[in-house]
Every structure is written in structure tokens, then in C-alpha cells.
PDB file of C-alpha atoms and ligand atoms in Angstrom:
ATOM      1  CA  UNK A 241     -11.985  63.237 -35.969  1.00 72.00           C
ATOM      2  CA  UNK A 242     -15.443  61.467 -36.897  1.00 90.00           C
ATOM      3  CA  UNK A 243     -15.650  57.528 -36.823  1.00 93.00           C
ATOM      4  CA  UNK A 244     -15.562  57.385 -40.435  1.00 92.00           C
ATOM      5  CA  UNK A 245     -12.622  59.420 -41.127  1.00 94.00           C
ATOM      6  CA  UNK A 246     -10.418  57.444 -37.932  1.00 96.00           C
ATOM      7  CA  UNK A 247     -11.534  54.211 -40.365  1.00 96.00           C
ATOM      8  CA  UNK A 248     -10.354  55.485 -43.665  1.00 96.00           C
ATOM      9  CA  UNK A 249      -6.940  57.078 -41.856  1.00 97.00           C
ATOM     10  CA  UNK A 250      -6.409  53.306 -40.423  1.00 97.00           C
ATOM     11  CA  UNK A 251      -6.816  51.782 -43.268  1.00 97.00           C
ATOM     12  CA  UNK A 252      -4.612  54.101 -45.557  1.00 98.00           C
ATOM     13  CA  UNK A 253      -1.789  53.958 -43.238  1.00 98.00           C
ATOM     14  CA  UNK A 254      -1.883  50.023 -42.801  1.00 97.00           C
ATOM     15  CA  UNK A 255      -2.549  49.220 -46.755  1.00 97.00           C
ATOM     16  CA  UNK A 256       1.433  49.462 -46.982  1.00 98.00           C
ATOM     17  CA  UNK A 257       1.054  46.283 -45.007  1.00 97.00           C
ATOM     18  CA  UNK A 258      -2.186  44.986 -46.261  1.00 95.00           C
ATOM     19  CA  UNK A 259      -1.289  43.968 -49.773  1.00 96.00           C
ATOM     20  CA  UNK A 260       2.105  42.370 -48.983  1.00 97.00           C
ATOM     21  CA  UNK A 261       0.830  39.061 -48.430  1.00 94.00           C
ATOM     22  CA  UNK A 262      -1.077  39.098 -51.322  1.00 94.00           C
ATOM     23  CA  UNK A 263       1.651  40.085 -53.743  1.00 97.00           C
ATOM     24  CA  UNK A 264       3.718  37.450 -52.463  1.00 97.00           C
ATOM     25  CA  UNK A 265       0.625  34.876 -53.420  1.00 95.00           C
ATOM     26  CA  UNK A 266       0.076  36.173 -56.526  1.00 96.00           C
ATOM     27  CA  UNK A 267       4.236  36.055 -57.341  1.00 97.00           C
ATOM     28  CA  UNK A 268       5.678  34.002 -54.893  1.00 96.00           C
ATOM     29  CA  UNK A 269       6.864  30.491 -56.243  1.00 96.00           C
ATOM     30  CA  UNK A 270      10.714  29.048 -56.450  1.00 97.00           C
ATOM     31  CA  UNK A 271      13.137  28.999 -54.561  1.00 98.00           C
ATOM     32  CA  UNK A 272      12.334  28.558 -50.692  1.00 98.00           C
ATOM     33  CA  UNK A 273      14.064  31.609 -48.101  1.00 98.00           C
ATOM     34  CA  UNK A 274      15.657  28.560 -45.895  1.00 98.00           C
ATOM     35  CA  UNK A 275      16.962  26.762 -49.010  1.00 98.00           C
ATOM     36  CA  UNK A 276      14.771  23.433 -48.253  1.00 98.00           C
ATOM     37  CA  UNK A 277      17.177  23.035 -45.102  1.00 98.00           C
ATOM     38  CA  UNK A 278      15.450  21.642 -41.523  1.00 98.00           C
ATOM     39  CA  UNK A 279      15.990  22.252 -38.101  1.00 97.00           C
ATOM     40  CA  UNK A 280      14.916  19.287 -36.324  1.00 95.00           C
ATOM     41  CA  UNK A 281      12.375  17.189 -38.196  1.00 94.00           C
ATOM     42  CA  UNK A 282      10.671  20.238 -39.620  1.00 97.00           C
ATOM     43  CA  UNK A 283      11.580  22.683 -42.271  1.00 98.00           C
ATOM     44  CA  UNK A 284      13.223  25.753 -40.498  1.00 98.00           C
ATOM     45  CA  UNK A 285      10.194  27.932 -42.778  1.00 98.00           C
ATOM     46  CA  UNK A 286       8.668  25.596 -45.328  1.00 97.00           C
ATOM     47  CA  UNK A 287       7.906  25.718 -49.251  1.00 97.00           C
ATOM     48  CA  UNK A 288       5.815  28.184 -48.547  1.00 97.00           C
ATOM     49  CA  UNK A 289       8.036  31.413 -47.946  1.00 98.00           C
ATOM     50  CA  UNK A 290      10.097  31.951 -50.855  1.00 98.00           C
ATOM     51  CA  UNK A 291      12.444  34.685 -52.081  1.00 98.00           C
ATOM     52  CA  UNK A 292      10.048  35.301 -55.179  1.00 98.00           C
ATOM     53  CA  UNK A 293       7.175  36.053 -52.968  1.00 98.00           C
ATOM     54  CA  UNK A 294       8.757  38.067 -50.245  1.00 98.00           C
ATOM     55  CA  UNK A 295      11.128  40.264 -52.351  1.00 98.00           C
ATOM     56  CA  UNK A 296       7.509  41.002 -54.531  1.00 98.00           C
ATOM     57  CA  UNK A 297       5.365  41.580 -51.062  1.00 98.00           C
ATOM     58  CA  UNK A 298       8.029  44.489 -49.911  1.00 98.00           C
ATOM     59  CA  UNK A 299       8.409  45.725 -53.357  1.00 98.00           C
ATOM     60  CA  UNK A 300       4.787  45.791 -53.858  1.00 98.00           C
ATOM     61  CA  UNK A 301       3.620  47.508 -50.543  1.00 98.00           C
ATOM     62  CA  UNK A 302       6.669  50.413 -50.857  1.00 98.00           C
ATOM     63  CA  UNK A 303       5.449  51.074 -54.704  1.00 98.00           C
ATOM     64  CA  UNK A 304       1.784  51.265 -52.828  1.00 98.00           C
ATOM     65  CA  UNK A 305       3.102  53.756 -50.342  1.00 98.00           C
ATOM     66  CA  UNK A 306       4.295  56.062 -53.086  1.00 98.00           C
ATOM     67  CA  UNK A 307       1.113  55.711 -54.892  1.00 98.00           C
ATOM     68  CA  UNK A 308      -0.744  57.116 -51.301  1.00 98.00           C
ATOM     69  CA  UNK A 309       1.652  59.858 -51.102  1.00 98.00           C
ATOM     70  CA  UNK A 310       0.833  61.105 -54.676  1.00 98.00           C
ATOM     71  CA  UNK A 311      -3.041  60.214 -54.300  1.00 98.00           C
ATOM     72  CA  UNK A 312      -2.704  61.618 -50.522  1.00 98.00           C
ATOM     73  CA  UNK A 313      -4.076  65.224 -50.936  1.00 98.00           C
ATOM     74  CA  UNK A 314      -6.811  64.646 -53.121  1.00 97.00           C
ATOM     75  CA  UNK A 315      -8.189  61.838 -51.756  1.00 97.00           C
ATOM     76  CA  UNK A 316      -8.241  63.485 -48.517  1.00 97.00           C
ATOM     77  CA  UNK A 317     -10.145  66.174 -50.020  1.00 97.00           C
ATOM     78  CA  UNK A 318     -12.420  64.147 -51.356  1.00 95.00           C
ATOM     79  CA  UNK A 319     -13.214  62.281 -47.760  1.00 93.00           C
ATOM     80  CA  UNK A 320     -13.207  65.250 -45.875  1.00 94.00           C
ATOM     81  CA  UNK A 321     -10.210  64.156 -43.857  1.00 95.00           C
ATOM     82  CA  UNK A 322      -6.359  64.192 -43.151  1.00 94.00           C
ATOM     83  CA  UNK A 323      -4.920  61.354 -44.764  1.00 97.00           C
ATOM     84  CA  UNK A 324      -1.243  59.934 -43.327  1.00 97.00           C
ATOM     85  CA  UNK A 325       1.727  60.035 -46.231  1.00 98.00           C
ATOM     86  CA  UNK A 326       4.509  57.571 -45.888  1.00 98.00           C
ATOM     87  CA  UNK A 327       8.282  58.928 -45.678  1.00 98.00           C
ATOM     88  CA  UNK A 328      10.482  56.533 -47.169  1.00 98.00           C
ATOM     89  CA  UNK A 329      11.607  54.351 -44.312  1.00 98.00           C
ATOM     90  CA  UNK A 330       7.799  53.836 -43.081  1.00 98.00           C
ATOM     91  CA  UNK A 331       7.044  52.953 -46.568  1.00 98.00           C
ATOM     92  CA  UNK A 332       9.645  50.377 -46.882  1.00 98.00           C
ATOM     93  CA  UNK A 333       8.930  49.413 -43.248  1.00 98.00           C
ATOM     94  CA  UNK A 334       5.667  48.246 -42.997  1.00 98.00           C
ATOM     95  CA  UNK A 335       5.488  46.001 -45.685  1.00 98.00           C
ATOM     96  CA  UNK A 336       8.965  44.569 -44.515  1.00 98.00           C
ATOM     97  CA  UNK A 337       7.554  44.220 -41.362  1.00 98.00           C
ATOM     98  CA  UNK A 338       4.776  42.558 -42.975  1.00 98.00           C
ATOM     99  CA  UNK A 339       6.657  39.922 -44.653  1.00 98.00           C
ATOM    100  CA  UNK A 340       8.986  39.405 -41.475  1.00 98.00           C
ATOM    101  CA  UNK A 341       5.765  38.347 -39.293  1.00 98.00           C
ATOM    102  CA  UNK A 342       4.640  35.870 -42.145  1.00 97.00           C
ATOM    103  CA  UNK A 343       8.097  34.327 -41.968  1.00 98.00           C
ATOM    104  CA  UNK A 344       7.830  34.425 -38.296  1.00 98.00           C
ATOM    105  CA  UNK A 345       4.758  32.938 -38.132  1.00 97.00           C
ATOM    106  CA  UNK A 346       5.965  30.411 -40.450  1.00 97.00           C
ATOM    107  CA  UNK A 347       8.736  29.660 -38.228  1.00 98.00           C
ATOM    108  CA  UNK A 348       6.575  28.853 -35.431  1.00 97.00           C
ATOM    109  CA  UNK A 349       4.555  27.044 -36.963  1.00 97.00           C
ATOM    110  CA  UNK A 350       7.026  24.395 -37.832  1.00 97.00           C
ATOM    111  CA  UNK A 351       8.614  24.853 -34.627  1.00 97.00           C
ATOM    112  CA  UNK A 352       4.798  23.509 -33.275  1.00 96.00           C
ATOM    113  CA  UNK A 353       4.363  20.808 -35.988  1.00 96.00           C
ATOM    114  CA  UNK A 354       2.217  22.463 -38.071  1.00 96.00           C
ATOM    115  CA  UNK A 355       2.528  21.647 -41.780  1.00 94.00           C
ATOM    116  CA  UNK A 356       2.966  24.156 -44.452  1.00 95.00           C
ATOM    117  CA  UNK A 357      -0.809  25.685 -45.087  1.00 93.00           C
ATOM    118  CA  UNK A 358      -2.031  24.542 -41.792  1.00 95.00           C
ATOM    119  CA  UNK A 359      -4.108  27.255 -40.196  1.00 93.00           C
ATOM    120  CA  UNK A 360      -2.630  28.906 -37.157  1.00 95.00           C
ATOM    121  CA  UNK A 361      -5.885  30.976 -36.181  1.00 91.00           C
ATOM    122  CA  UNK A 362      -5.100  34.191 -34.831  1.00 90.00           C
ATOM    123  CA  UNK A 363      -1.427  34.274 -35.534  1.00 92.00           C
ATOM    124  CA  UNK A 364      -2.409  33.975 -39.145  1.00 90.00           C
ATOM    125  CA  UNK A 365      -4.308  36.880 -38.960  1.00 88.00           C
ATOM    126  CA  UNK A 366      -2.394  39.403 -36.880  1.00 91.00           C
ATOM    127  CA  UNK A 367       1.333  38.059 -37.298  1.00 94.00           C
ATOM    128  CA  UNK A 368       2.185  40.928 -40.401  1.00 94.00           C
ATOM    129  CA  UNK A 369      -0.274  43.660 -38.509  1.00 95.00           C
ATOM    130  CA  UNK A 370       1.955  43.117 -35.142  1.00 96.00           C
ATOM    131  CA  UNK A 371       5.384  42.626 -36.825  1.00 98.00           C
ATOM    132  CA  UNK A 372       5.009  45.516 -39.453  1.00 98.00           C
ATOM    133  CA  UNK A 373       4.026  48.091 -36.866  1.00 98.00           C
ATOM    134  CA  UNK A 374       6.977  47.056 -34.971  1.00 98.00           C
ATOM    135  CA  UNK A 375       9.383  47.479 -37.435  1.00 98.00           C
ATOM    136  CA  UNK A 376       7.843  51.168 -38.053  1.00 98.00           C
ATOM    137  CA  UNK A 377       7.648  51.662 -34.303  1.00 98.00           C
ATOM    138  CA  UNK A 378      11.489  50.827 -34.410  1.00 98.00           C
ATOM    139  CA  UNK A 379      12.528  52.390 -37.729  1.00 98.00           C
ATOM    140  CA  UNK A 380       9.888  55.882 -37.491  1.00 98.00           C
ATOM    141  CA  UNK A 381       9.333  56.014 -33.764  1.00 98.00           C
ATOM    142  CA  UNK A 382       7.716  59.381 -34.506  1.00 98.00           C
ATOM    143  CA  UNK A 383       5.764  59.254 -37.496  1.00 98.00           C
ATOM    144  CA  UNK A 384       4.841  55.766 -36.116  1.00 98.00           C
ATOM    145  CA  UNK A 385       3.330  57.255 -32.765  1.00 98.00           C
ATOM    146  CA  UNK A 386       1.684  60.329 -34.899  1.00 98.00           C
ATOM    147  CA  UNK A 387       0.365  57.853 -37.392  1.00 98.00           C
ATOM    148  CA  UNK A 388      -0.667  55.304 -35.691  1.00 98.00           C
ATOM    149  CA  UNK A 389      -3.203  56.897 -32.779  1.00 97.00           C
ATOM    150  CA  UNK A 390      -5.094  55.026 -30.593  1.00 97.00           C
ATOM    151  CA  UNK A 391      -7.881  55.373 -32.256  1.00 97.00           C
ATOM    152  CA  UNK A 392      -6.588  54.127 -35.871  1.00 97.00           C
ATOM    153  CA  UNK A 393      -5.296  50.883 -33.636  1.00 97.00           C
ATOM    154  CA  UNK A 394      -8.736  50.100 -32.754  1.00 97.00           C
ATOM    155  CA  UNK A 395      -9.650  50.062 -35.891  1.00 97.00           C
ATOM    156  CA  UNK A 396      -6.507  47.793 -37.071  1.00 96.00           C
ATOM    157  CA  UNK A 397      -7.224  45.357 -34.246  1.00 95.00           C
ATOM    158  CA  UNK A 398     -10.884  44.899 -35.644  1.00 94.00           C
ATOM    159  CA  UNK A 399     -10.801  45.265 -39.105  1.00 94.00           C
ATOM    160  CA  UNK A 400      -7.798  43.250 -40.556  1.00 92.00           C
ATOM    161  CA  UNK A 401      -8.768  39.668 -39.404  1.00 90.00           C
ATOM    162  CA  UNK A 402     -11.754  40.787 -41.329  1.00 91.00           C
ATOM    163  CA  UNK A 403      -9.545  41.772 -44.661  1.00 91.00           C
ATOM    164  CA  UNK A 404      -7.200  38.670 -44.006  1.00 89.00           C
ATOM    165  CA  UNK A 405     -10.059  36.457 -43.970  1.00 90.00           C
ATOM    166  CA  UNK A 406     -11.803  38.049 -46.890  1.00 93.00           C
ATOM    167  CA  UNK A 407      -8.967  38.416 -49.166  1.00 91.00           C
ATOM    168  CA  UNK A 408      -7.716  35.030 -48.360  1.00 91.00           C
ATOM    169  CA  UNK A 409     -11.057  33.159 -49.394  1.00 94.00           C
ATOM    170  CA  UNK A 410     -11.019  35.362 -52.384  1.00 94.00           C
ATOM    171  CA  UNK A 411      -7.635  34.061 -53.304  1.00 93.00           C
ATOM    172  CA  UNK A 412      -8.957  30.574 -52.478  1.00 95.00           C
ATOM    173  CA  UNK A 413     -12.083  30.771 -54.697  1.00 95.00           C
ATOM    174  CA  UNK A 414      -9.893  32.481 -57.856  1.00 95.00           C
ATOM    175  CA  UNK A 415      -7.986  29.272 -57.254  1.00 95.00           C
ATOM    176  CA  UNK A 416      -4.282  31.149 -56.171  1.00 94.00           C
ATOM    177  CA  UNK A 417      -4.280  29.473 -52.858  1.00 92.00           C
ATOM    178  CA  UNK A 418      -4.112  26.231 -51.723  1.00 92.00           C
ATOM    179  CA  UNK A 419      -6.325  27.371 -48.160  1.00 92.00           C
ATOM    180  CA  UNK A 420      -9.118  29.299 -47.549  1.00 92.00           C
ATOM    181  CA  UNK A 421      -7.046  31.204 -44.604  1.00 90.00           C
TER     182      UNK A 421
HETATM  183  N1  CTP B 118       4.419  33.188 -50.444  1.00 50.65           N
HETATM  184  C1  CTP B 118       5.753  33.306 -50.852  1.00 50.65           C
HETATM  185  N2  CTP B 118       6.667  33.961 -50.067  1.00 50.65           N
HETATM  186  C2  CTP B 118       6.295  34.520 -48.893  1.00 50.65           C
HETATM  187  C3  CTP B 118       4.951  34.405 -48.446  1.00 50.65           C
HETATM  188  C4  CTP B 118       4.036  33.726 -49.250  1.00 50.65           C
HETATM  189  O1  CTP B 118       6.106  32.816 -51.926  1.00 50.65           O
HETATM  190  N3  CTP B 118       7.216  35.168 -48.149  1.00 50.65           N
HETATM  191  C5  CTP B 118       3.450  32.490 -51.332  1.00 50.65           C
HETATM  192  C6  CTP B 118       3.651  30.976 -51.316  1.00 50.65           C
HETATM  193  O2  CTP B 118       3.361  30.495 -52.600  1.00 50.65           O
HETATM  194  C7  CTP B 118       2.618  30.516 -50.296  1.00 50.65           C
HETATM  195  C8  CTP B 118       1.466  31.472 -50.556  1.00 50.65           C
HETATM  196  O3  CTP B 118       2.110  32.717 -50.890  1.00 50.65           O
HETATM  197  O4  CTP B 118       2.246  29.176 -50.456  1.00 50.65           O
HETATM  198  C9  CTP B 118       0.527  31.636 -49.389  1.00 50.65           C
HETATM  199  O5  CTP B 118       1.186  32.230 -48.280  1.00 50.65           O
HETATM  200  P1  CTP B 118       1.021  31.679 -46.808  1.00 50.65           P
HETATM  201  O6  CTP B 118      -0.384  31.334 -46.493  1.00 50.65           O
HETATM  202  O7  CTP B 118       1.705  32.646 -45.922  1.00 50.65           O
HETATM  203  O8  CTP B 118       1.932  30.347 -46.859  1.00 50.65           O
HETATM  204  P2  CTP B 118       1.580  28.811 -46.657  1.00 50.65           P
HETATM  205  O9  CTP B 118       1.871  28.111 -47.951  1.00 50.65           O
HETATM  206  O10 CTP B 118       0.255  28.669 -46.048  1.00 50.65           O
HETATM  207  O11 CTP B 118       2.704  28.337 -45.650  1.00 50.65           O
HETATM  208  P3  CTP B 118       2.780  28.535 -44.063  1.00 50.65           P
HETATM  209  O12 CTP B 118       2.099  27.367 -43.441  1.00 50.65           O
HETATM  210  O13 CTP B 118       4.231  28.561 -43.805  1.00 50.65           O
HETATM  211  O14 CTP B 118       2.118  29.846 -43.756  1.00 50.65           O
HETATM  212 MG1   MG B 119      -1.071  29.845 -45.074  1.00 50.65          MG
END
């Protein structure tokens, strides 16, 4: 498969995953997931991981994956290439997945006495990427190993800091988040 069609595949099978986080900004708000409760000194998540936001991300990213499959054929024509489609459980998956790695990465970050918006570089950027394929991986071993080829990882490793980053300062310039990151 050329370089440019290994790019677009990547990309269409991780957007499932992609716009999670960025549902859950635009919706998210209310009540927190760990009810305000602490372990320790610190917040066992923080303010920022609420049920709002994470119930939208998941919803958001499995309505997404059904859009692909309709879309799937006829965008693929029009690239020239095999696109992935999502059965149901991958397309619930991933952007579970997604939302588990934020919380995750949330968790850790109090755990290390980081505040709530405090940049955590790296984890920030590949927490939902890691944690979403993993749920897939455990959830659609198959369609996870056929989907997800070595090649496509290469181009998830590179190119989603890239989106996170991007689509992060763009929510921080249209004002719906408190961080550039
Ligand atoms: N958000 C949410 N529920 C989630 C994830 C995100 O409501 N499960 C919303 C919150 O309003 C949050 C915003 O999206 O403030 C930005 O998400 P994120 O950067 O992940 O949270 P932070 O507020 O930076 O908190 P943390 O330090 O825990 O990442
Ligand atoms: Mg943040």
C-alpha cells in the first residue's frame, strides 16, 4: 500500500479515538466521575473528568464509527484505497479506551502532585492512543491485529501528538479550554 494511503487508513481507524477527548471538552461539565472524593491529599481524578464529558466522548466516537462504516466504501473509492470499517465492539472500544487513558492519566497525575490542567507532556499526548488500542487489542484481538498493521502504528505514533497538540490549542484559542495542551 502507498505512503499516502497507510496515512489515510491510520487515521480512519484511530478517529474513533481521536474525537473523544474533544467531545468530552466541548460537553463535559458537572458532576466529577470520583464524586469530589480524595485519596490522600489529592483528588482520586480531579474536576476535570466528569460523567458529562466521558459518557459524551464514548457516545460521540461510537456515533463516528458508524458514520465511517456508512462513508467507508465511497470514500475509499474516492482515495484509491481500502479503508478499515468498525464492527460494533471496536467501535465502542476505542473511544472507551480513549476516555479510560484520560482518566488514567488523570489518576496519575494526582497520584504525582500534579494539579488539575497541569501538563503531563507525553502522557498527555499518547495516554487515549495507548489505552484505546488496548482495549480493542483486548475486546477485537483480530480485527485489532488486521486493522492496526505495523505500518498504520507508525503513523499513529507520529501523527497524533501532532493532532493532540493542534486540536488542543485550537480549543484553547476558541476559548473551550482552560490550557493550551
Ligand atoms: N472533560 C470531562 N470529562 C472527561 C474528560 C474531559 O468533562 N472524562 C472536560 C473537562 O471539562 C476538562 C476538559 O474536558 O476540564 C479538558 O480535559 P482534560 O485536559 O483531559 O482535563 P483537565 O481539566 O486538564 O484535567 P487533568 O489535569 O485531570 O487532565
Ligand atoms: Mg488537561
Amino acid at each position: 500500500m502507498s505512503l499516502l494511503g497507510t496515512v489515510i487508513g491510520a487515521l480512519w481507524a484511530m478517529l474513533p479515538a481521536y474525537i473523544p477527548n474533544n467531545a468530552a471538552v466541548l460537553f463535559g461539565g458537572g458532576r466529577p466521575l470520583d464524586g469530589g472524593r480524595n485519596l490522600g491529599e489529592r483528588r482520586i481524578l480531579g474536576d476535570g473528568k466528569t460523567w458529562r464529558g466521558t459518557i459524551a466522548g464514548i457516545t460521540a466516537g461510537t456515533l463516528l464509527a458508524g458514520l465511517l462504516n456508512v462513508l467507508r466504501e465511497r470514500a475509499g473509492a474516492a482515495f484509491g484505497v481500502t479503508l478499515p470499517s468498525f464492527p460494533t465492539a471496536a467501535a465502542v472500544a476505542l473511544p472507551a479506551g480513549a476516555m479510560l487513558g484520560d482518566i488514567l492519566a488523570s489518576f496519575l497525575k494526582r497520584r504525582t502532585g500534579r494539579d488539575r490542567g497541569a501538563a503531563f507532556p507525553v502522557l498527555d499526548q499518547l495516554d487515549f492512543v495507548a489505552a484505546a488500542l488496548a482495549l480493542a487489542a483486548v475486546v477485537v484481538p483480530n480485527w485489532t491485529r488486521e486493522t492496526f498493521t505495523p505500518g498504520r502504528l507508525v503513523v499513529v505514533a507520529i501523527a497524533t501528538p501532532a493532532l493532540h497538540l493542534l486540536t488542543n490549542a485550537g480549543a484553547y484559542v476558541l476559548g473551550l479550554k482552560d490550557e493550551p495542551w
